[in-house]
Every structure is written in C-alpha cells, then in structure tokens.
Tab-separated table of C-alpha atoms (C1' of nucleotides) in Angstrom:
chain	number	residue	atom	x	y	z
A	1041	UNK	CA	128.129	90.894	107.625
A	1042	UNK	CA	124.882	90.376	106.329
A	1043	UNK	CA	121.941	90.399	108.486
A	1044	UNK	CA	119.460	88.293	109.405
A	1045	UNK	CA	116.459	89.217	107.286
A	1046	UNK	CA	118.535	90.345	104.341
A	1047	UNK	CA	119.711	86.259	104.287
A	1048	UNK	CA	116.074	85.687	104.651
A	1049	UNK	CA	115.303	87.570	101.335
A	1050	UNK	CA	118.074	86.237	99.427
A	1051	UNK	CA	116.620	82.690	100.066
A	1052	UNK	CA	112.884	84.249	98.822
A	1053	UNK	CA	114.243	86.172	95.776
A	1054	UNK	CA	116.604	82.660	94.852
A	1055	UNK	CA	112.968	80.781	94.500
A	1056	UNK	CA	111.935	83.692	92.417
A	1057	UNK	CA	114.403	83.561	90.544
A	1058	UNK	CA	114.428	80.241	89.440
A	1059	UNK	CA	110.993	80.011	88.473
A	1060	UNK	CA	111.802	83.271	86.099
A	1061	UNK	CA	114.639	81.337	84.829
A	1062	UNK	CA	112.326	78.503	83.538
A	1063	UNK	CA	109.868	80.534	82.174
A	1064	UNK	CA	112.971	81.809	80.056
A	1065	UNK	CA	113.488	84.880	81.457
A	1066	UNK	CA	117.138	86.599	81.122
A	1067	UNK	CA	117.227	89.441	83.062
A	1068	UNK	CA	115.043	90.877	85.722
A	1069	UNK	CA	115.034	94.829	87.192
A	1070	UNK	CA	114.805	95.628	91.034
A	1071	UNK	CA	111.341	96.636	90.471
A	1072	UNK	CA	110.254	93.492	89.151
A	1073	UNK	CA	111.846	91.098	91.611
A	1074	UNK	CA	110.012	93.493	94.024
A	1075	UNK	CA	107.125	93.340	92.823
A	1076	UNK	CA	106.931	89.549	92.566
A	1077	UNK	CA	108.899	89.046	96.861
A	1078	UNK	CA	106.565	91.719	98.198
A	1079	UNK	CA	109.186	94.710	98.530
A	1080	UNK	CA	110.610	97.623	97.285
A	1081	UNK	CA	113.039	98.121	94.654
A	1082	UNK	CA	115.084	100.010	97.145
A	1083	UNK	CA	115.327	97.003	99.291
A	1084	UNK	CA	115.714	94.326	96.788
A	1085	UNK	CA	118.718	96.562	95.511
A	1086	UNK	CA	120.165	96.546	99.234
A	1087	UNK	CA	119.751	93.311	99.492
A	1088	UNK	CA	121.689	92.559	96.368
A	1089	UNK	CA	124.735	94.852	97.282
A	1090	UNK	CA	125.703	91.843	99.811
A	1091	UNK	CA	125.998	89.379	96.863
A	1092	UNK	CA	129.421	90.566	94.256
A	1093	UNK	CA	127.283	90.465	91.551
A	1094	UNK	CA	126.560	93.698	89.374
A	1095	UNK	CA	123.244	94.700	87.710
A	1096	UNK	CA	123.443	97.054	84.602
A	1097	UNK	CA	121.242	100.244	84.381
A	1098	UNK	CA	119.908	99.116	81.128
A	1099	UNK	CA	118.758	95.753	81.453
A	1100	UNK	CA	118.741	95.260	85.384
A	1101	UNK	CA	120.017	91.593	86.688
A	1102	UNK	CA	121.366	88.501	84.880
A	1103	UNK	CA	119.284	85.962	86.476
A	1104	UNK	CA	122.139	83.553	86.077
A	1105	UNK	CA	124.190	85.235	87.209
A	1106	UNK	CA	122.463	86.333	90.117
A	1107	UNK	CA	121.054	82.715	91.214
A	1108	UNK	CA	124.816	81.935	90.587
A	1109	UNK	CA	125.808	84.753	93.186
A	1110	UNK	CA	122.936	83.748	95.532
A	1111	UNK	CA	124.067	79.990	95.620
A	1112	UNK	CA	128.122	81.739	96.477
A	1113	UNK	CA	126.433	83.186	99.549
A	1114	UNK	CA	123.815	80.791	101.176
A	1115	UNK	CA	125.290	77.291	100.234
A	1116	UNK	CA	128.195	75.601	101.183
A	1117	UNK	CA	130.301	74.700	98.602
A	1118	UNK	CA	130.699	71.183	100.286
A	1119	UNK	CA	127.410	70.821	100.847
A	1120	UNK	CA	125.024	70.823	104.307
A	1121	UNK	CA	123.934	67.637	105.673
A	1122	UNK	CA	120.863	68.177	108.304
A	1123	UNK	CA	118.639	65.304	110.179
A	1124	UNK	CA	114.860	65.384	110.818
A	1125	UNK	CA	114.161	64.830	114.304
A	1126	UNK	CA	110.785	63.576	114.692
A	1127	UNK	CA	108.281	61.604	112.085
A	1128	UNK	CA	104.544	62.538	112.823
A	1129	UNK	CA	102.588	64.292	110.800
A	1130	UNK	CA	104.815	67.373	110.525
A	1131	UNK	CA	108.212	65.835	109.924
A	1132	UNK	CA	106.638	63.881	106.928
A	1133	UNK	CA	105.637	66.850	105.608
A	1134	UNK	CA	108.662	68.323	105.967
A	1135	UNK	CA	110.523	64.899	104.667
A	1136	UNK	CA	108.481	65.097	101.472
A	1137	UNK	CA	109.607	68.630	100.746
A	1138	UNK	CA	112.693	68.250	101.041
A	1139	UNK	CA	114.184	65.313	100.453
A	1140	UNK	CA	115.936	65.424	97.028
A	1141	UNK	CA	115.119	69.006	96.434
A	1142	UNK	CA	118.557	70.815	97.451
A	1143	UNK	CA	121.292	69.202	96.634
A	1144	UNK	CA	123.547	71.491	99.032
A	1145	UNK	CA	121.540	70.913	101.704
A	1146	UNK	CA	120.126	67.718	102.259
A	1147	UNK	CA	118.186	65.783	104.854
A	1148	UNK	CA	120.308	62.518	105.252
A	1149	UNK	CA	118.841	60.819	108.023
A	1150	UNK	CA	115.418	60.861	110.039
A	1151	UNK	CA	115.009	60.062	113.304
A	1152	UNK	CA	111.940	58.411	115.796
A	1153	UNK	CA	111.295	56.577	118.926
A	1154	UNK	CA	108.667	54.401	117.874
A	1155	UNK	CA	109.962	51.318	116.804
A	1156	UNK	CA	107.199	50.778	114.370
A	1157	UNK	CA	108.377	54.096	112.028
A	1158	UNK	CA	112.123	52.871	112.222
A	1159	UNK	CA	113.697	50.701	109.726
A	1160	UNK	CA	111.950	52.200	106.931
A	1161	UNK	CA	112.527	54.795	104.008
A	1162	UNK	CA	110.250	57.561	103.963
A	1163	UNK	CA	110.201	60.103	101.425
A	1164	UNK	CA	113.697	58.601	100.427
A	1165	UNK	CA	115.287	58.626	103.315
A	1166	UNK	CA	116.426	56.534	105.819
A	1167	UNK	CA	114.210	56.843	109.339
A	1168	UNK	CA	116.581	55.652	112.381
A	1169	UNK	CA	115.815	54.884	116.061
A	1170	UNK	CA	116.217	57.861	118.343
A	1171	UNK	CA	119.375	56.466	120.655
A	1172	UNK	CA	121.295	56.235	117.593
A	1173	UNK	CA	120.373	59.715	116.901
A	1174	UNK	CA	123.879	61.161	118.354
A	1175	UNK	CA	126.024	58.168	116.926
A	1176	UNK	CA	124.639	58.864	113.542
A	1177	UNK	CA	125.012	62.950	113.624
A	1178	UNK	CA	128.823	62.466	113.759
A	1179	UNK	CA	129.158	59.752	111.363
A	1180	UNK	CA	127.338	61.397	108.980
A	1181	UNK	CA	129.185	64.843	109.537
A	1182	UNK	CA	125.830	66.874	110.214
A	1183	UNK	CA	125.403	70.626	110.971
A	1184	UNK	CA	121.967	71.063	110.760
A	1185	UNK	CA	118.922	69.974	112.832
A	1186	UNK	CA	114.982	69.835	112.844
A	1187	UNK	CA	113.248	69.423	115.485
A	1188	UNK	CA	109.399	68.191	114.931
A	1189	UNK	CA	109.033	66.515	118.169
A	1190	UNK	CA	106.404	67.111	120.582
A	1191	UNK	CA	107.404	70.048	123.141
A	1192	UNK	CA	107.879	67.787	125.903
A	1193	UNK	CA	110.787	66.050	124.006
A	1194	UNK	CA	111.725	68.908	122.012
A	1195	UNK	CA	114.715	70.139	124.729
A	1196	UNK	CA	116.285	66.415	125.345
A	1197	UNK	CA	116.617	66.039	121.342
A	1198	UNK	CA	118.204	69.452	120.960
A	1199	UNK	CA	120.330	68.933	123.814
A	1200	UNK	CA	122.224	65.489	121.868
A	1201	UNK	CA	121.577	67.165	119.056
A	1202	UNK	CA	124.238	70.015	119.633
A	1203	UNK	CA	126.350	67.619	121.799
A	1204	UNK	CA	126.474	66.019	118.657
A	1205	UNK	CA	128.041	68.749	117.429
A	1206	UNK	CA	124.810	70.174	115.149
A	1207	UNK	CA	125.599	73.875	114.651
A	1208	UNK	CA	122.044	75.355	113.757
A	1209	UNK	CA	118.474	73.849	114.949
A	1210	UNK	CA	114.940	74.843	112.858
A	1211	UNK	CA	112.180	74.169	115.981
A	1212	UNK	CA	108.856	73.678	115.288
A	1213	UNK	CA	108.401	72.982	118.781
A	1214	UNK	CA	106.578	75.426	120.995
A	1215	UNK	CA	109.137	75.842	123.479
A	1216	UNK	CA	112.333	77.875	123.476
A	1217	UNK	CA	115.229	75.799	123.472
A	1218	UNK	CA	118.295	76.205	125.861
A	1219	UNK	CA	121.415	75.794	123.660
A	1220	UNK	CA	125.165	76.929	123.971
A	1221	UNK	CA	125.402	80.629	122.433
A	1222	UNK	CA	127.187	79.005	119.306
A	1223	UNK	CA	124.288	77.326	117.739
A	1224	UNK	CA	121.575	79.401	115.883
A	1225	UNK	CA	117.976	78.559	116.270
A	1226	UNK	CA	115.078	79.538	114.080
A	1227	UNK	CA	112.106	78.971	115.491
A	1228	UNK	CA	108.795	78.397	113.561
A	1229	UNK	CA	105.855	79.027	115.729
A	1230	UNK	CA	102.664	78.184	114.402
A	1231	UNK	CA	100.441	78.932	117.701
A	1232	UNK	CA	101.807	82.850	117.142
A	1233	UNK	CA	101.982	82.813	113.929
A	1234	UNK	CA	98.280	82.345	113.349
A	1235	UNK	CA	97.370	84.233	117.145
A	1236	UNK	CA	98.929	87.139	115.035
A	1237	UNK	CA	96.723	86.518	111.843
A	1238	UNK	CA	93.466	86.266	114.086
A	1239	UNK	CA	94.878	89.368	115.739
A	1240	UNK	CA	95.199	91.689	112.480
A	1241	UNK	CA	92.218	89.907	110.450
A	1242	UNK	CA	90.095	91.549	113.316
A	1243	UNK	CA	92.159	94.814	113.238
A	1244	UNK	CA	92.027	95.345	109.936
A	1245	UNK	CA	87.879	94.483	109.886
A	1246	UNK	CA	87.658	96.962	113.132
A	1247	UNK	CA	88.946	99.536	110.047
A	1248	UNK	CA	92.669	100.515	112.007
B	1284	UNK	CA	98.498	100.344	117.948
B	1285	UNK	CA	100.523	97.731	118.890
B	1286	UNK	CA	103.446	96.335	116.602
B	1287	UNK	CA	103.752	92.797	114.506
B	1288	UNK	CA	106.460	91.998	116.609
B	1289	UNK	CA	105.082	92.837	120.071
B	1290	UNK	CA	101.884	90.833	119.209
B	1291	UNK	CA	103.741	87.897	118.303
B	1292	UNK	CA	105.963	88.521	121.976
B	1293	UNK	CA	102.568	88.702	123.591
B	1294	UNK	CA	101.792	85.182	122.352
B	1295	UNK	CA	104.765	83.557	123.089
B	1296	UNK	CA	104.558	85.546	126.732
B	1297	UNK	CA	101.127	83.789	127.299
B	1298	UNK	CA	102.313	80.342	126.432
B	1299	UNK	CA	104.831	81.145	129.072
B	1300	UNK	CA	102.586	82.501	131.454
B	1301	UNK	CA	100.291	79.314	131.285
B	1302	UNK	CA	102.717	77.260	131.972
B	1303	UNK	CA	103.416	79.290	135.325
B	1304	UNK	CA	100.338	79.354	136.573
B	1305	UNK	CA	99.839	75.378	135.797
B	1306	UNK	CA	103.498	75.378	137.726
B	1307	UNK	CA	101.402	77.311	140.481
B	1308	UNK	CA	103.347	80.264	140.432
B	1309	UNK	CA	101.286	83.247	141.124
B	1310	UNK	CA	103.351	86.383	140.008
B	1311	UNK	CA	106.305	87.028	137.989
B	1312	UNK	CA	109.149	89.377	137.606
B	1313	UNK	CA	109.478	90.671	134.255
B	1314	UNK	CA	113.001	89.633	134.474
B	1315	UNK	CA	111.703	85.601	134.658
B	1316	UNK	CA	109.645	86.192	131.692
B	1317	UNK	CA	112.859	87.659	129.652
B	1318	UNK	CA	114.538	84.585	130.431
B	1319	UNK	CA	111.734	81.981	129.525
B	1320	UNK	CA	110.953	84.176	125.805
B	1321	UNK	CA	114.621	84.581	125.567
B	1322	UNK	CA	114.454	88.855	125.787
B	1323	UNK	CA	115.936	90.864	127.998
B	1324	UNK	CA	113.445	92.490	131.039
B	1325	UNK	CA	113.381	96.124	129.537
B	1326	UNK	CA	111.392	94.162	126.260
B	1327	UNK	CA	109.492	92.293	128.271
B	1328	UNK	CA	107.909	95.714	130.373
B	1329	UNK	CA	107.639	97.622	127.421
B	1330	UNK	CA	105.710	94.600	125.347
B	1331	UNK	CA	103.674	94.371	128.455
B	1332	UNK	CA	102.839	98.087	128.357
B	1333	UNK	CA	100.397	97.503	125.942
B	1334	UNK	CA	98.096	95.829	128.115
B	1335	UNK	CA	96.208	97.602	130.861
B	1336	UNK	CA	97.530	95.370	133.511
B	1337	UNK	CA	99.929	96.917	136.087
B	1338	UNK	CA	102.483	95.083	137.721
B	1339	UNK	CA	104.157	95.857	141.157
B	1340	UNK	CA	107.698	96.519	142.487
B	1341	UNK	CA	107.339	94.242	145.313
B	1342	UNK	CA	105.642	90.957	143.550
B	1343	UNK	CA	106.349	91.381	139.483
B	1344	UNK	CA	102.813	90.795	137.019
B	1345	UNK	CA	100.373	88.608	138.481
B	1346	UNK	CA	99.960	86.024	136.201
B	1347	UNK	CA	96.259	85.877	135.941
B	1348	UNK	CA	96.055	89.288	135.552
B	1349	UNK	CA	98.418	88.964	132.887
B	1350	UNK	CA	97.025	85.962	131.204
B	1351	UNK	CA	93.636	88.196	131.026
B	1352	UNK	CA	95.108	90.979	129.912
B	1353	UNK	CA	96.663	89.531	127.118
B	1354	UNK	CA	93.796	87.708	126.386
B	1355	UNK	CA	92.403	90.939	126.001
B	1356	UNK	CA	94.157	92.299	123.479
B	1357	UNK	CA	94.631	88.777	121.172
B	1358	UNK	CA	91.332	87.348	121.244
B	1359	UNK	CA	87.860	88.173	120.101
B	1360	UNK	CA	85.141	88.251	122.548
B	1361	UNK	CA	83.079	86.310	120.347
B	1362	UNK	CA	85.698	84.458	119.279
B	1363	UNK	CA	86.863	83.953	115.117
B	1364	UNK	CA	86.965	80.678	113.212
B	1365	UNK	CA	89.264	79.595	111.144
B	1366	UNK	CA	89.298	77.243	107.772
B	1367	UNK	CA	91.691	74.931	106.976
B	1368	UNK	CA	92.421	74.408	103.263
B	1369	UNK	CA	95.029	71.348	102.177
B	1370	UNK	CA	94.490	68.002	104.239
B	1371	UNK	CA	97.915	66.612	103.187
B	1372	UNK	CA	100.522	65.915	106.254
B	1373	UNK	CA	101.544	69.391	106.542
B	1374	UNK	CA	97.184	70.364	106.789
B	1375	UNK	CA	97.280	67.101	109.501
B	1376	UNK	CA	99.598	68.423	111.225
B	1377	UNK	CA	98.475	71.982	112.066
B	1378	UNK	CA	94.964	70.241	112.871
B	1379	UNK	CA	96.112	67.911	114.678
B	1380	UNK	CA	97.873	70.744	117.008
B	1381	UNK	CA	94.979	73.264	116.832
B	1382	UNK	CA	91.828	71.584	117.265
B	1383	UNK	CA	90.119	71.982	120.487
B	1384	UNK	CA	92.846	73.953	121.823
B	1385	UNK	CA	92.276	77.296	121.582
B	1386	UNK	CA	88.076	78.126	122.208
B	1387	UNK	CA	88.654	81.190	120.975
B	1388	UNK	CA	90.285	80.665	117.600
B	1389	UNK	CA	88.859	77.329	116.506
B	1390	UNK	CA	89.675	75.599	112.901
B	1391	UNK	CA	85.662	74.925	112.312
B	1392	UNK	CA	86.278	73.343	108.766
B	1393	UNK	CA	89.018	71.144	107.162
B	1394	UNK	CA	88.932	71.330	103.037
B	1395	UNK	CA	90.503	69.383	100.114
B	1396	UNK	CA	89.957	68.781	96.748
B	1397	UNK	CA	90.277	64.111	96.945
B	1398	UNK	CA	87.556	63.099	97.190
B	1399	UNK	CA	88.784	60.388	99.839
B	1400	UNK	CA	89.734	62.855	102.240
B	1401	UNK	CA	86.160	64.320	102.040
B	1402	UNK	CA	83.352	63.780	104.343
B	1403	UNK	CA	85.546	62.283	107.135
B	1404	UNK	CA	86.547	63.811	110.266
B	1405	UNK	CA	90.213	64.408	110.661
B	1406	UNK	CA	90.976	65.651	114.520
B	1407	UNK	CA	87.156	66.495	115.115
B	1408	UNK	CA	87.154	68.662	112.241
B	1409	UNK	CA	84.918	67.895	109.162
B	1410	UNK	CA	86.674	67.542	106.057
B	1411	UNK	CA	84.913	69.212	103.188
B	1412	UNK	CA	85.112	69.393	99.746
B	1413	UNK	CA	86.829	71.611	97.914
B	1414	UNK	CA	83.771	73.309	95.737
B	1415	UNK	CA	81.890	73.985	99.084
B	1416	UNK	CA	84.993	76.565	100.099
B	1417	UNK	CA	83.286	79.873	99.667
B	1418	UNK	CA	79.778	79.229	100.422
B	1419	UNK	CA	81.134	77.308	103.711
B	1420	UNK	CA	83.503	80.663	104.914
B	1421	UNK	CA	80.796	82.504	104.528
B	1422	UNK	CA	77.799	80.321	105.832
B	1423	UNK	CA	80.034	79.961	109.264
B	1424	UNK	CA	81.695	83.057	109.004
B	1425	UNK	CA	84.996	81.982	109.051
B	1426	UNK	CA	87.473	85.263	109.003
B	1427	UNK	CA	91.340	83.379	109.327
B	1428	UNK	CA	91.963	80.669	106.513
B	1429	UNK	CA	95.251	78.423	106.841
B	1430	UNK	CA	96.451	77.279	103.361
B	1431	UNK	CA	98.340	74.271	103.332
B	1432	UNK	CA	98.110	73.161	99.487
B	1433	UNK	CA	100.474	72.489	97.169
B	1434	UNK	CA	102.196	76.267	95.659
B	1435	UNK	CA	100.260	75.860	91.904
B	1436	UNK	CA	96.895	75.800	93.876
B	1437	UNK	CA	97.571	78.393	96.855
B	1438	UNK	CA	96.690	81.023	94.594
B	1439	UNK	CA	93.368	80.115	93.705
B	1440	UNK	CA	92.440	79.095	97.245
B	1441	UNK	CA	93.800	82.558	98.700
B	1442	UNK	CA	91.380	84.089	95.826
B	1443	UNK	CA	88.434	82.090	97.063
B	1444	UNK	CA	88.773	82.966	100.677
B	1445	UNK	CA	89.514	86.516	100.019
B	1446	UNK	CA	86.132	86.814	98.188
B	1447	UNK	CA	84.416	84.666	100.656
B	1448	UNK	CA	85.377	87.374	103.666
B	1449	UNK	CA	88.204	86.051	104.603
B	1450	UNK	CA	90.565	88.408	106.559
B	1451	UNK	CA	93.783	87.057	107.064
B	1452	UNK	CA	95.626	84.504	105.411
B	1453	UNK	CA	98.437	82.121	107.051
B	1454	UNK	CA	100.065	80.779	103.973
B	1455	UNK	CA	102.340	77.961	104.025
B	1456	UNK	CA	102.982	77.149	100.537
B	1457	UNK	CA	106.076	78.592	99.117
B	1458	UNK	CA	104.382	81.513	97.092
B	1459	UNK	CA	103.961	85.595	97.329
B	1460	UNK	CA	100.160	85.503	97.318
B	1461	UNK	CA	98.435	88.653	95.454
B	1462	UNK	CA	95.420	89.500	97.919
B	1463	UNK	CA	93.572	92.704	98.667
B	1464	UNK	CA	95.687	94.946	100.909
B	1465	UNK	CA	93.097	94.518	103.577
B	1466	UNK	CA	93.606	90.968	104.307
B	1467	UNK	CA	96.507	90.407	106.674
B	1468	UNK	CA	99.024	87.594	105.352
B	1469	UNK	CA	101.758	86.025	107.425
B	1470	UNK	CA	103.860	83.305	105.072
B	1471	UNK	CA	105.314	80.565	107.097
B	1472	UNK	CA	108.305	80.002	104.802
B	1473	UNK	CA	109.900	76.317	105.845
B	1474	UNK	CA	112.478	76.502	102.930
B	1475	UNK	CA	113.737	80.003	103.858
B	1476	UNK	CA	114.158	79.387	107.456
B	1477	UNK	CA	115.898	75.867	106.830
B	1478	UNK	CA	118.472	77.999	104.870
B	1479	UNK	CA	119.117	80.626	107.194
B	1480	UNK	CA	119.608	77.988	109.726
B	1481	UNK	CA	122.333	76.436	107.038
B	1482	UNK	CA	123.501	79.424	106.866
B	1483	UNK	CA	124.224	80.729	110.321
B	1484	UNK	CA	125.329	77.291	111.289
B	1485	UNK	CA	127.917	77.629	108.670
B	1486	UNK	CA	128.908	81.393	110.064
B	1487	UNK	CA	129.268	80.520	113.286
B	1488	UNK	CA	131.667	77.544	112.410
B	1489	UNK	CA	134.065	79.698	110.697
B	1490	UNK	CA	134.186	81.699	113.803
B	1491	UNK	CA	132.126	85.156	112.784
C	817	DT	C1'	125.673	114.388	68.117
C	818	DA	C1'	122.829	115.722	71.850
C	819	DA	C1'	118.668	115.061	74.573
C	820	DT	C1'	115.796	111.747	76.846
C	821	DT	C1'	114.698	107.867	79.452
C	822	DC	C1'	115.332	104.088	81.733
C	823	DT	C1'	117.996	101.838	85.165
C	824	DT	C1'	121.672	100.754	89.152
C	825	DG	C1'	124.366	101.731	93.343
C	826	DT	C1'	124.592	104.128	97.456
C	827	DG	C1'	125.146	108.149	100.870
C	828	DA	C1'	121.800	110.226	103.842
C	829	DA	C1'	117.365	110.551	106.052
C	830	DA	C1'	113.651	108.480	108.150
C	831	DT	C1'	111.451	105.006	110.541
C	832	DC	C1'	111.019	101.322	113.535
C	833	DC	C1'	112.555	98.559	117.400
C	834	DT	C1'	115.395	97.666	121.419
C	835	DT	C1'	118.018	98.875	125.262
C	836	DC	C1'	119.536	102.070	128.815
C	837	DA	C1'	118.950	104.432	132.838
C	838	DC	C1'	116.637	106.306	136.407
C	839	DA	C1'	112.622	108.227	139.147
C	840	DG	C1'	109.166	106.372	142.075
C	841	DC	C1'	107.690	103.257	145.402
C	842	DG	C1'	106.320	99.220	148.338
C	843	DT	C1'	108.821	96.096	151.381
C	844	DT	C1'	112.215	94.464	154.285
C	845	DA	C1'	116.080	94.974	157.565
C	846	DC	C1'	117.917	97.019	161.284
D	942	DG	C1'	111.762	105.273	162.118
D	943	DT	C1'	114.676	105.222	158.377
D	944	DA	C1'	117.951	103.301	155.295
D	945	DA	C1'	118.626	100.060	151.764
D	946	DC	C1'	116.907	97.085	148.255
D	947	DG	C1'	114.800	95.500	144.009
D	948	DC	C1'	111.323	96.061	140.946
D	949	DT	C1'	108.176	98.646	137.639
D	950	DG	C1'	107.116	102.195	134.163
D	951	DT	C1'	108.894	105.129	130.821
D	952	DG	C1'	111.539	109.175	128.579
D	953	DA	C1'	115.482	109.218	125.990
D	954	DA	C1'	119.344	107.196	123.644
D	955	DG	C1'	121.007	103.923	120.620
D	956	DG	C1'	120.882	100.549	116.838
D	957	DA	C1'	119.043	98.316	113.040
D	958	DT	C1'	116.489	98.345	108.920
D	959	DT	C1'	114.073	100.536	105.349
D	960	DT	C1'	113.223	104.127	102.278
D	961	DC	C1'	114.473	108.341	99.847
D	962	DA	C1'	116.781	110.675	96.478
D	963	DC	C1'	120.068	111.456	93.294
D	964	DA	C1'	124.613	110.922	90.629
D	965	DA	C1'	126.268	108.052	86.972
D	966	DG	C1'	125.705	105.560	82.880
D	967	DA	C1'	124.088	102.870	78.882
D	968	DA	C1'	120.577	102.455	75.261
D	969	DT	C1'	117.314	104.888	72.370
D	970	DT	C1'	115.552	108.599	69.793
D	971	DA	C1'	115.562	112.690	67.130
DNA sequence: TAATTCTTGTGAAATCCTTCACAGCGTTAC
DNA sequence: GTAACGCTGTGAAGGATTTCACAAGAATTA
C-alpha cells in the first residue's frame, strides 16, 4: 500500500512535526513541512494522501491531527517490543537513544556474550547473556531486532533471532543477512554510506 | 555520471569482492555477485558498466580487475580525509570501525567540546578540541566531516565545516541540516529506519 | 457581492531506476 | 568441425517515484 520511502518520510515529517507542535505551532502548509524535511510540497502532499487525514486550502495541516494520523499508520496500537543485539560501542549508543523515548516501540531487552556486560542495566534496560537471547524473544513477545554485532557474528544472531520468531531486523552489520523472505531487513551501512559522501564531496569539488 | 544508488552498489560490490579474493577466488559471474549484494545479475552488469573493466563470457569479472576498477571510480588518488565531530559512543563507534581501515579515506581528526575527551587518542585518532574545528579542516585539508553530536549542536558544527571547506557531510544526528547546495549530505537516520523496520515487520504479520 | 489569493488533492507527465531479452562470442562436447 | 552452452553487454520495455499543473474551495479584500 504504501511504499517504502513514503513510510520513510512519514517517520521524518512525524519528528518535524512534533518539534512544531512544542514551539506552539497549529497548523503547518505542504510548503513548509517541505521546506523544513528537504522536499517538495508536491511530495510532502503525496505522502500525506496515504494517511486519512485532510488538510484545508486555507490554513494547510492540523499538526495534531496529523501527528495523530501519522501515529494510526506507523505504530502499533499494542505496541512494538524490539531487542538490541550487541553492547559495544554502537549498541550503547543506540540503547541511550532509545530507551524510553517511544513508548510504541520499545527496546525491552539487550543482549551480549561477554559475561562482564551481562547482569547489568544500561541505559534502563536490562542487558542479558546471548544463549538466552532466543528464550527471552518469545517470552517477551518481540518483533523487532537490532543487530550491532560484529560481522562475523552478525548472521548466527539473526538466524535465532527470526527462529525466534522476530519479524523485522535493523543491521548495522556489514554483511547481508540470509533470512526467510518474511522478515524485512533495513540495513544501515556506514562503510557506503560515507564511501558515497567521499565520492560526491570530490564530484561536486571536480565542479559536475 | 553515475547514480547515488549505483555508487552505493559499487561499495557494497567491493566489500564483496574482497572477501572473494581473500576466499581466493579469482573471477566471478555477475550472477554470484547478485546473490552476495542481494540484486538480481542484470543490476549487477549494468552497475558494473560504469567502470571500464570488461568481463568475459567464459570466466565472469576478474576480481582484481574489478576491485581496481572500482577503486577507480570511489577513491581519490591522493586520497581525502575525513573529521570526526562528537566523541560520544555513537562518534566511538564509527572510529573505532574506520580508523586505519580504509588508506584512502582516513578519519585524520576526532573533535569534542569536554574537555576530558580532549587531547587523548581514541582508536589512533587525536581527539581535539572543539574551538580548533575550522582552523584544523582547513590546516589538514579535511574535505568529508562525520557529525555525531547531539541534534541542538549539529547545526552549528555542519556551519563550521561548511565554512572550513568541507564538502560533504555524513550527518547522524536526527536533524535536516541547512548547508550550501554544494556540499553533499547523506543523513544516517537510526530512528526512521528502526520504524520502518516496525513497520514492515508489522505488514508482513498481517499477511500483506 | 464579486474578484483575488492563497491553499489542497490528484490525474497526468516526466524522470529515474530496474528488469527483460537477446545478439555476440569464447569454450566445451561430441 | 560444428553444435550447444552459458555468460556478458546493452537497447528497449517496464515499473516506481517524483514533479507538474490545474480544478476546487475557503478566506480576504474591495
């Protein structure tokens, strides 16, 4: 139904939004949400079509309302429950964003193989030893995985992960992952990511 | 020339292809490479089109060739540096991952504004204080800066790079950044693919 | 009241990206 | 020798996504 990247937006223009909702703001027009996610009005107004809720000509979008709309779409009404896989430098940073910041979609347990990280609380939540990492998945009903791992380890942990019955994996490991066509992966590849800022930095200096 | 997303294949191809030729393998069918980068084999030969290199009908690519050729097109002769700017976990992290990996596209320069973080070496990269940013970009001639502060301060950082020469941005903190429409940005948005991945996870449970 | 000026919502066009499909060609099999 | 095979390189088709462009409509102004 809706695609990919238009999800991604929604999820970009909902952090917009609630920052213009603290600084008081009521309504907002296509051309200012735009503006402020790096788009075009045109798009932001696609984008929007996907969500029920109607802007009107004369004073755009009821940021409420759409945040409200926004929330109907990308959360679960239940709630998401999703484990952290991994507690180096990268799933800490990851722990402290996150932890306590969604309530519909919340990182419940965090998992690592060295004894000496286990048996605490970081960031508020609970770290675990890796071979009760399945066990604890289905106890704790959870859909969602991520996977901050070194690459070497990164394919065993997804594999218990979706035997565990996890639906959707975010990798940070640089390595594809082999999983059964049901789950969705999102990877987040750093090496490319910045290979493909070196790349255009010198582009755009070579005056293309 | 060549697209965003074929630059950001090519990457992910040569990860592959190193791993091949550490594996020993000498050539490869385009149709091995699909299945490695998850593509199909048509993707792979037209990414690969971009290069000179030339494969044949009897042996596939031939992975050095292909490793040069790529190298080639993403790296600079002279190589670029790169600054990092935000020494929390997240800045730890990437350095962690980065330094000494790539000669080519080397993080020469670590910065934050504690003072205790300062004038150590984190990973074999100085750490630098933060009112030394611009003189330090350009005094090494740093063109790629990785911002890994908290959101209120990306802003300012982005502006300081910008005006130090910087050329392209990979941005990690949870903002649009405003910079000149020559400097390349690429936003590594955790919170935005963590709800996707909610998101599809969810879809493909209720059977879409 | 009527004209003007904003906007939204959305078909249609345009653009970008991926996949198909096949000619061309070494190699192998017989 | 020649037929059959499997791969590359690429024009062309197909699909997906973005942008254009404009009808429709509410406030504002004269």
């Amino acid at each position: 139904m809706a695609s990919d990247k238009t999800i991604g937006r929604l999820s970009r223009y909902r952090r917009i939004l609630y920052s213009l909702q603290a600084s008081g703001k009521a309504n907002v027009y296509s051309h200012e949400l735009a503006r402020l996610a790096r788009g075009t009005a045109a798009q932001v107004r696609r984008d929007l079509m996907v969500l029920g809720c109607t802007g009107s000509p004369t004073h755009g979008y009821d940021v409420d309302c759409l945040i409200e709309s926004v929330a109907q779409v990308l959360d679960a009404p239940e709630g998401q429950r999703v484990a952290l896989v991994g507690i180096g430098n990268l799933g800490r940073a990851v722990l402290a964003y996150f932890v306590g910041r969604r309530p519909k979609l919340s990182i419940v347990a965090a998992f690592d193989k060295d004894p000496q990280k286990v048996e605490r609380v970081t960031h508020g939540c609970p770290c675990l030893p890796m071979d009760s990492l399945g066990k604890t998945i289905r106890e704790k009903c959870i859909e969602v995985g991520i996977i901050t791992v070194p690459a070497g380890a990164a394919q065993e942990v997804a594999d218990t992960l979706c035997e565990a019955g996890v639906m959707g994996l975010l990798n940070f490991a640089p390595v594809r992952l082999w999983v059964p066509s049901t789950v969705y992966v999102e990877d987040i590849d750093v090496t490319m990511s910045l290979e493909k800022v070196a790349f255009f930095a010198r582009q755009v200096k070579a005056g293309a």
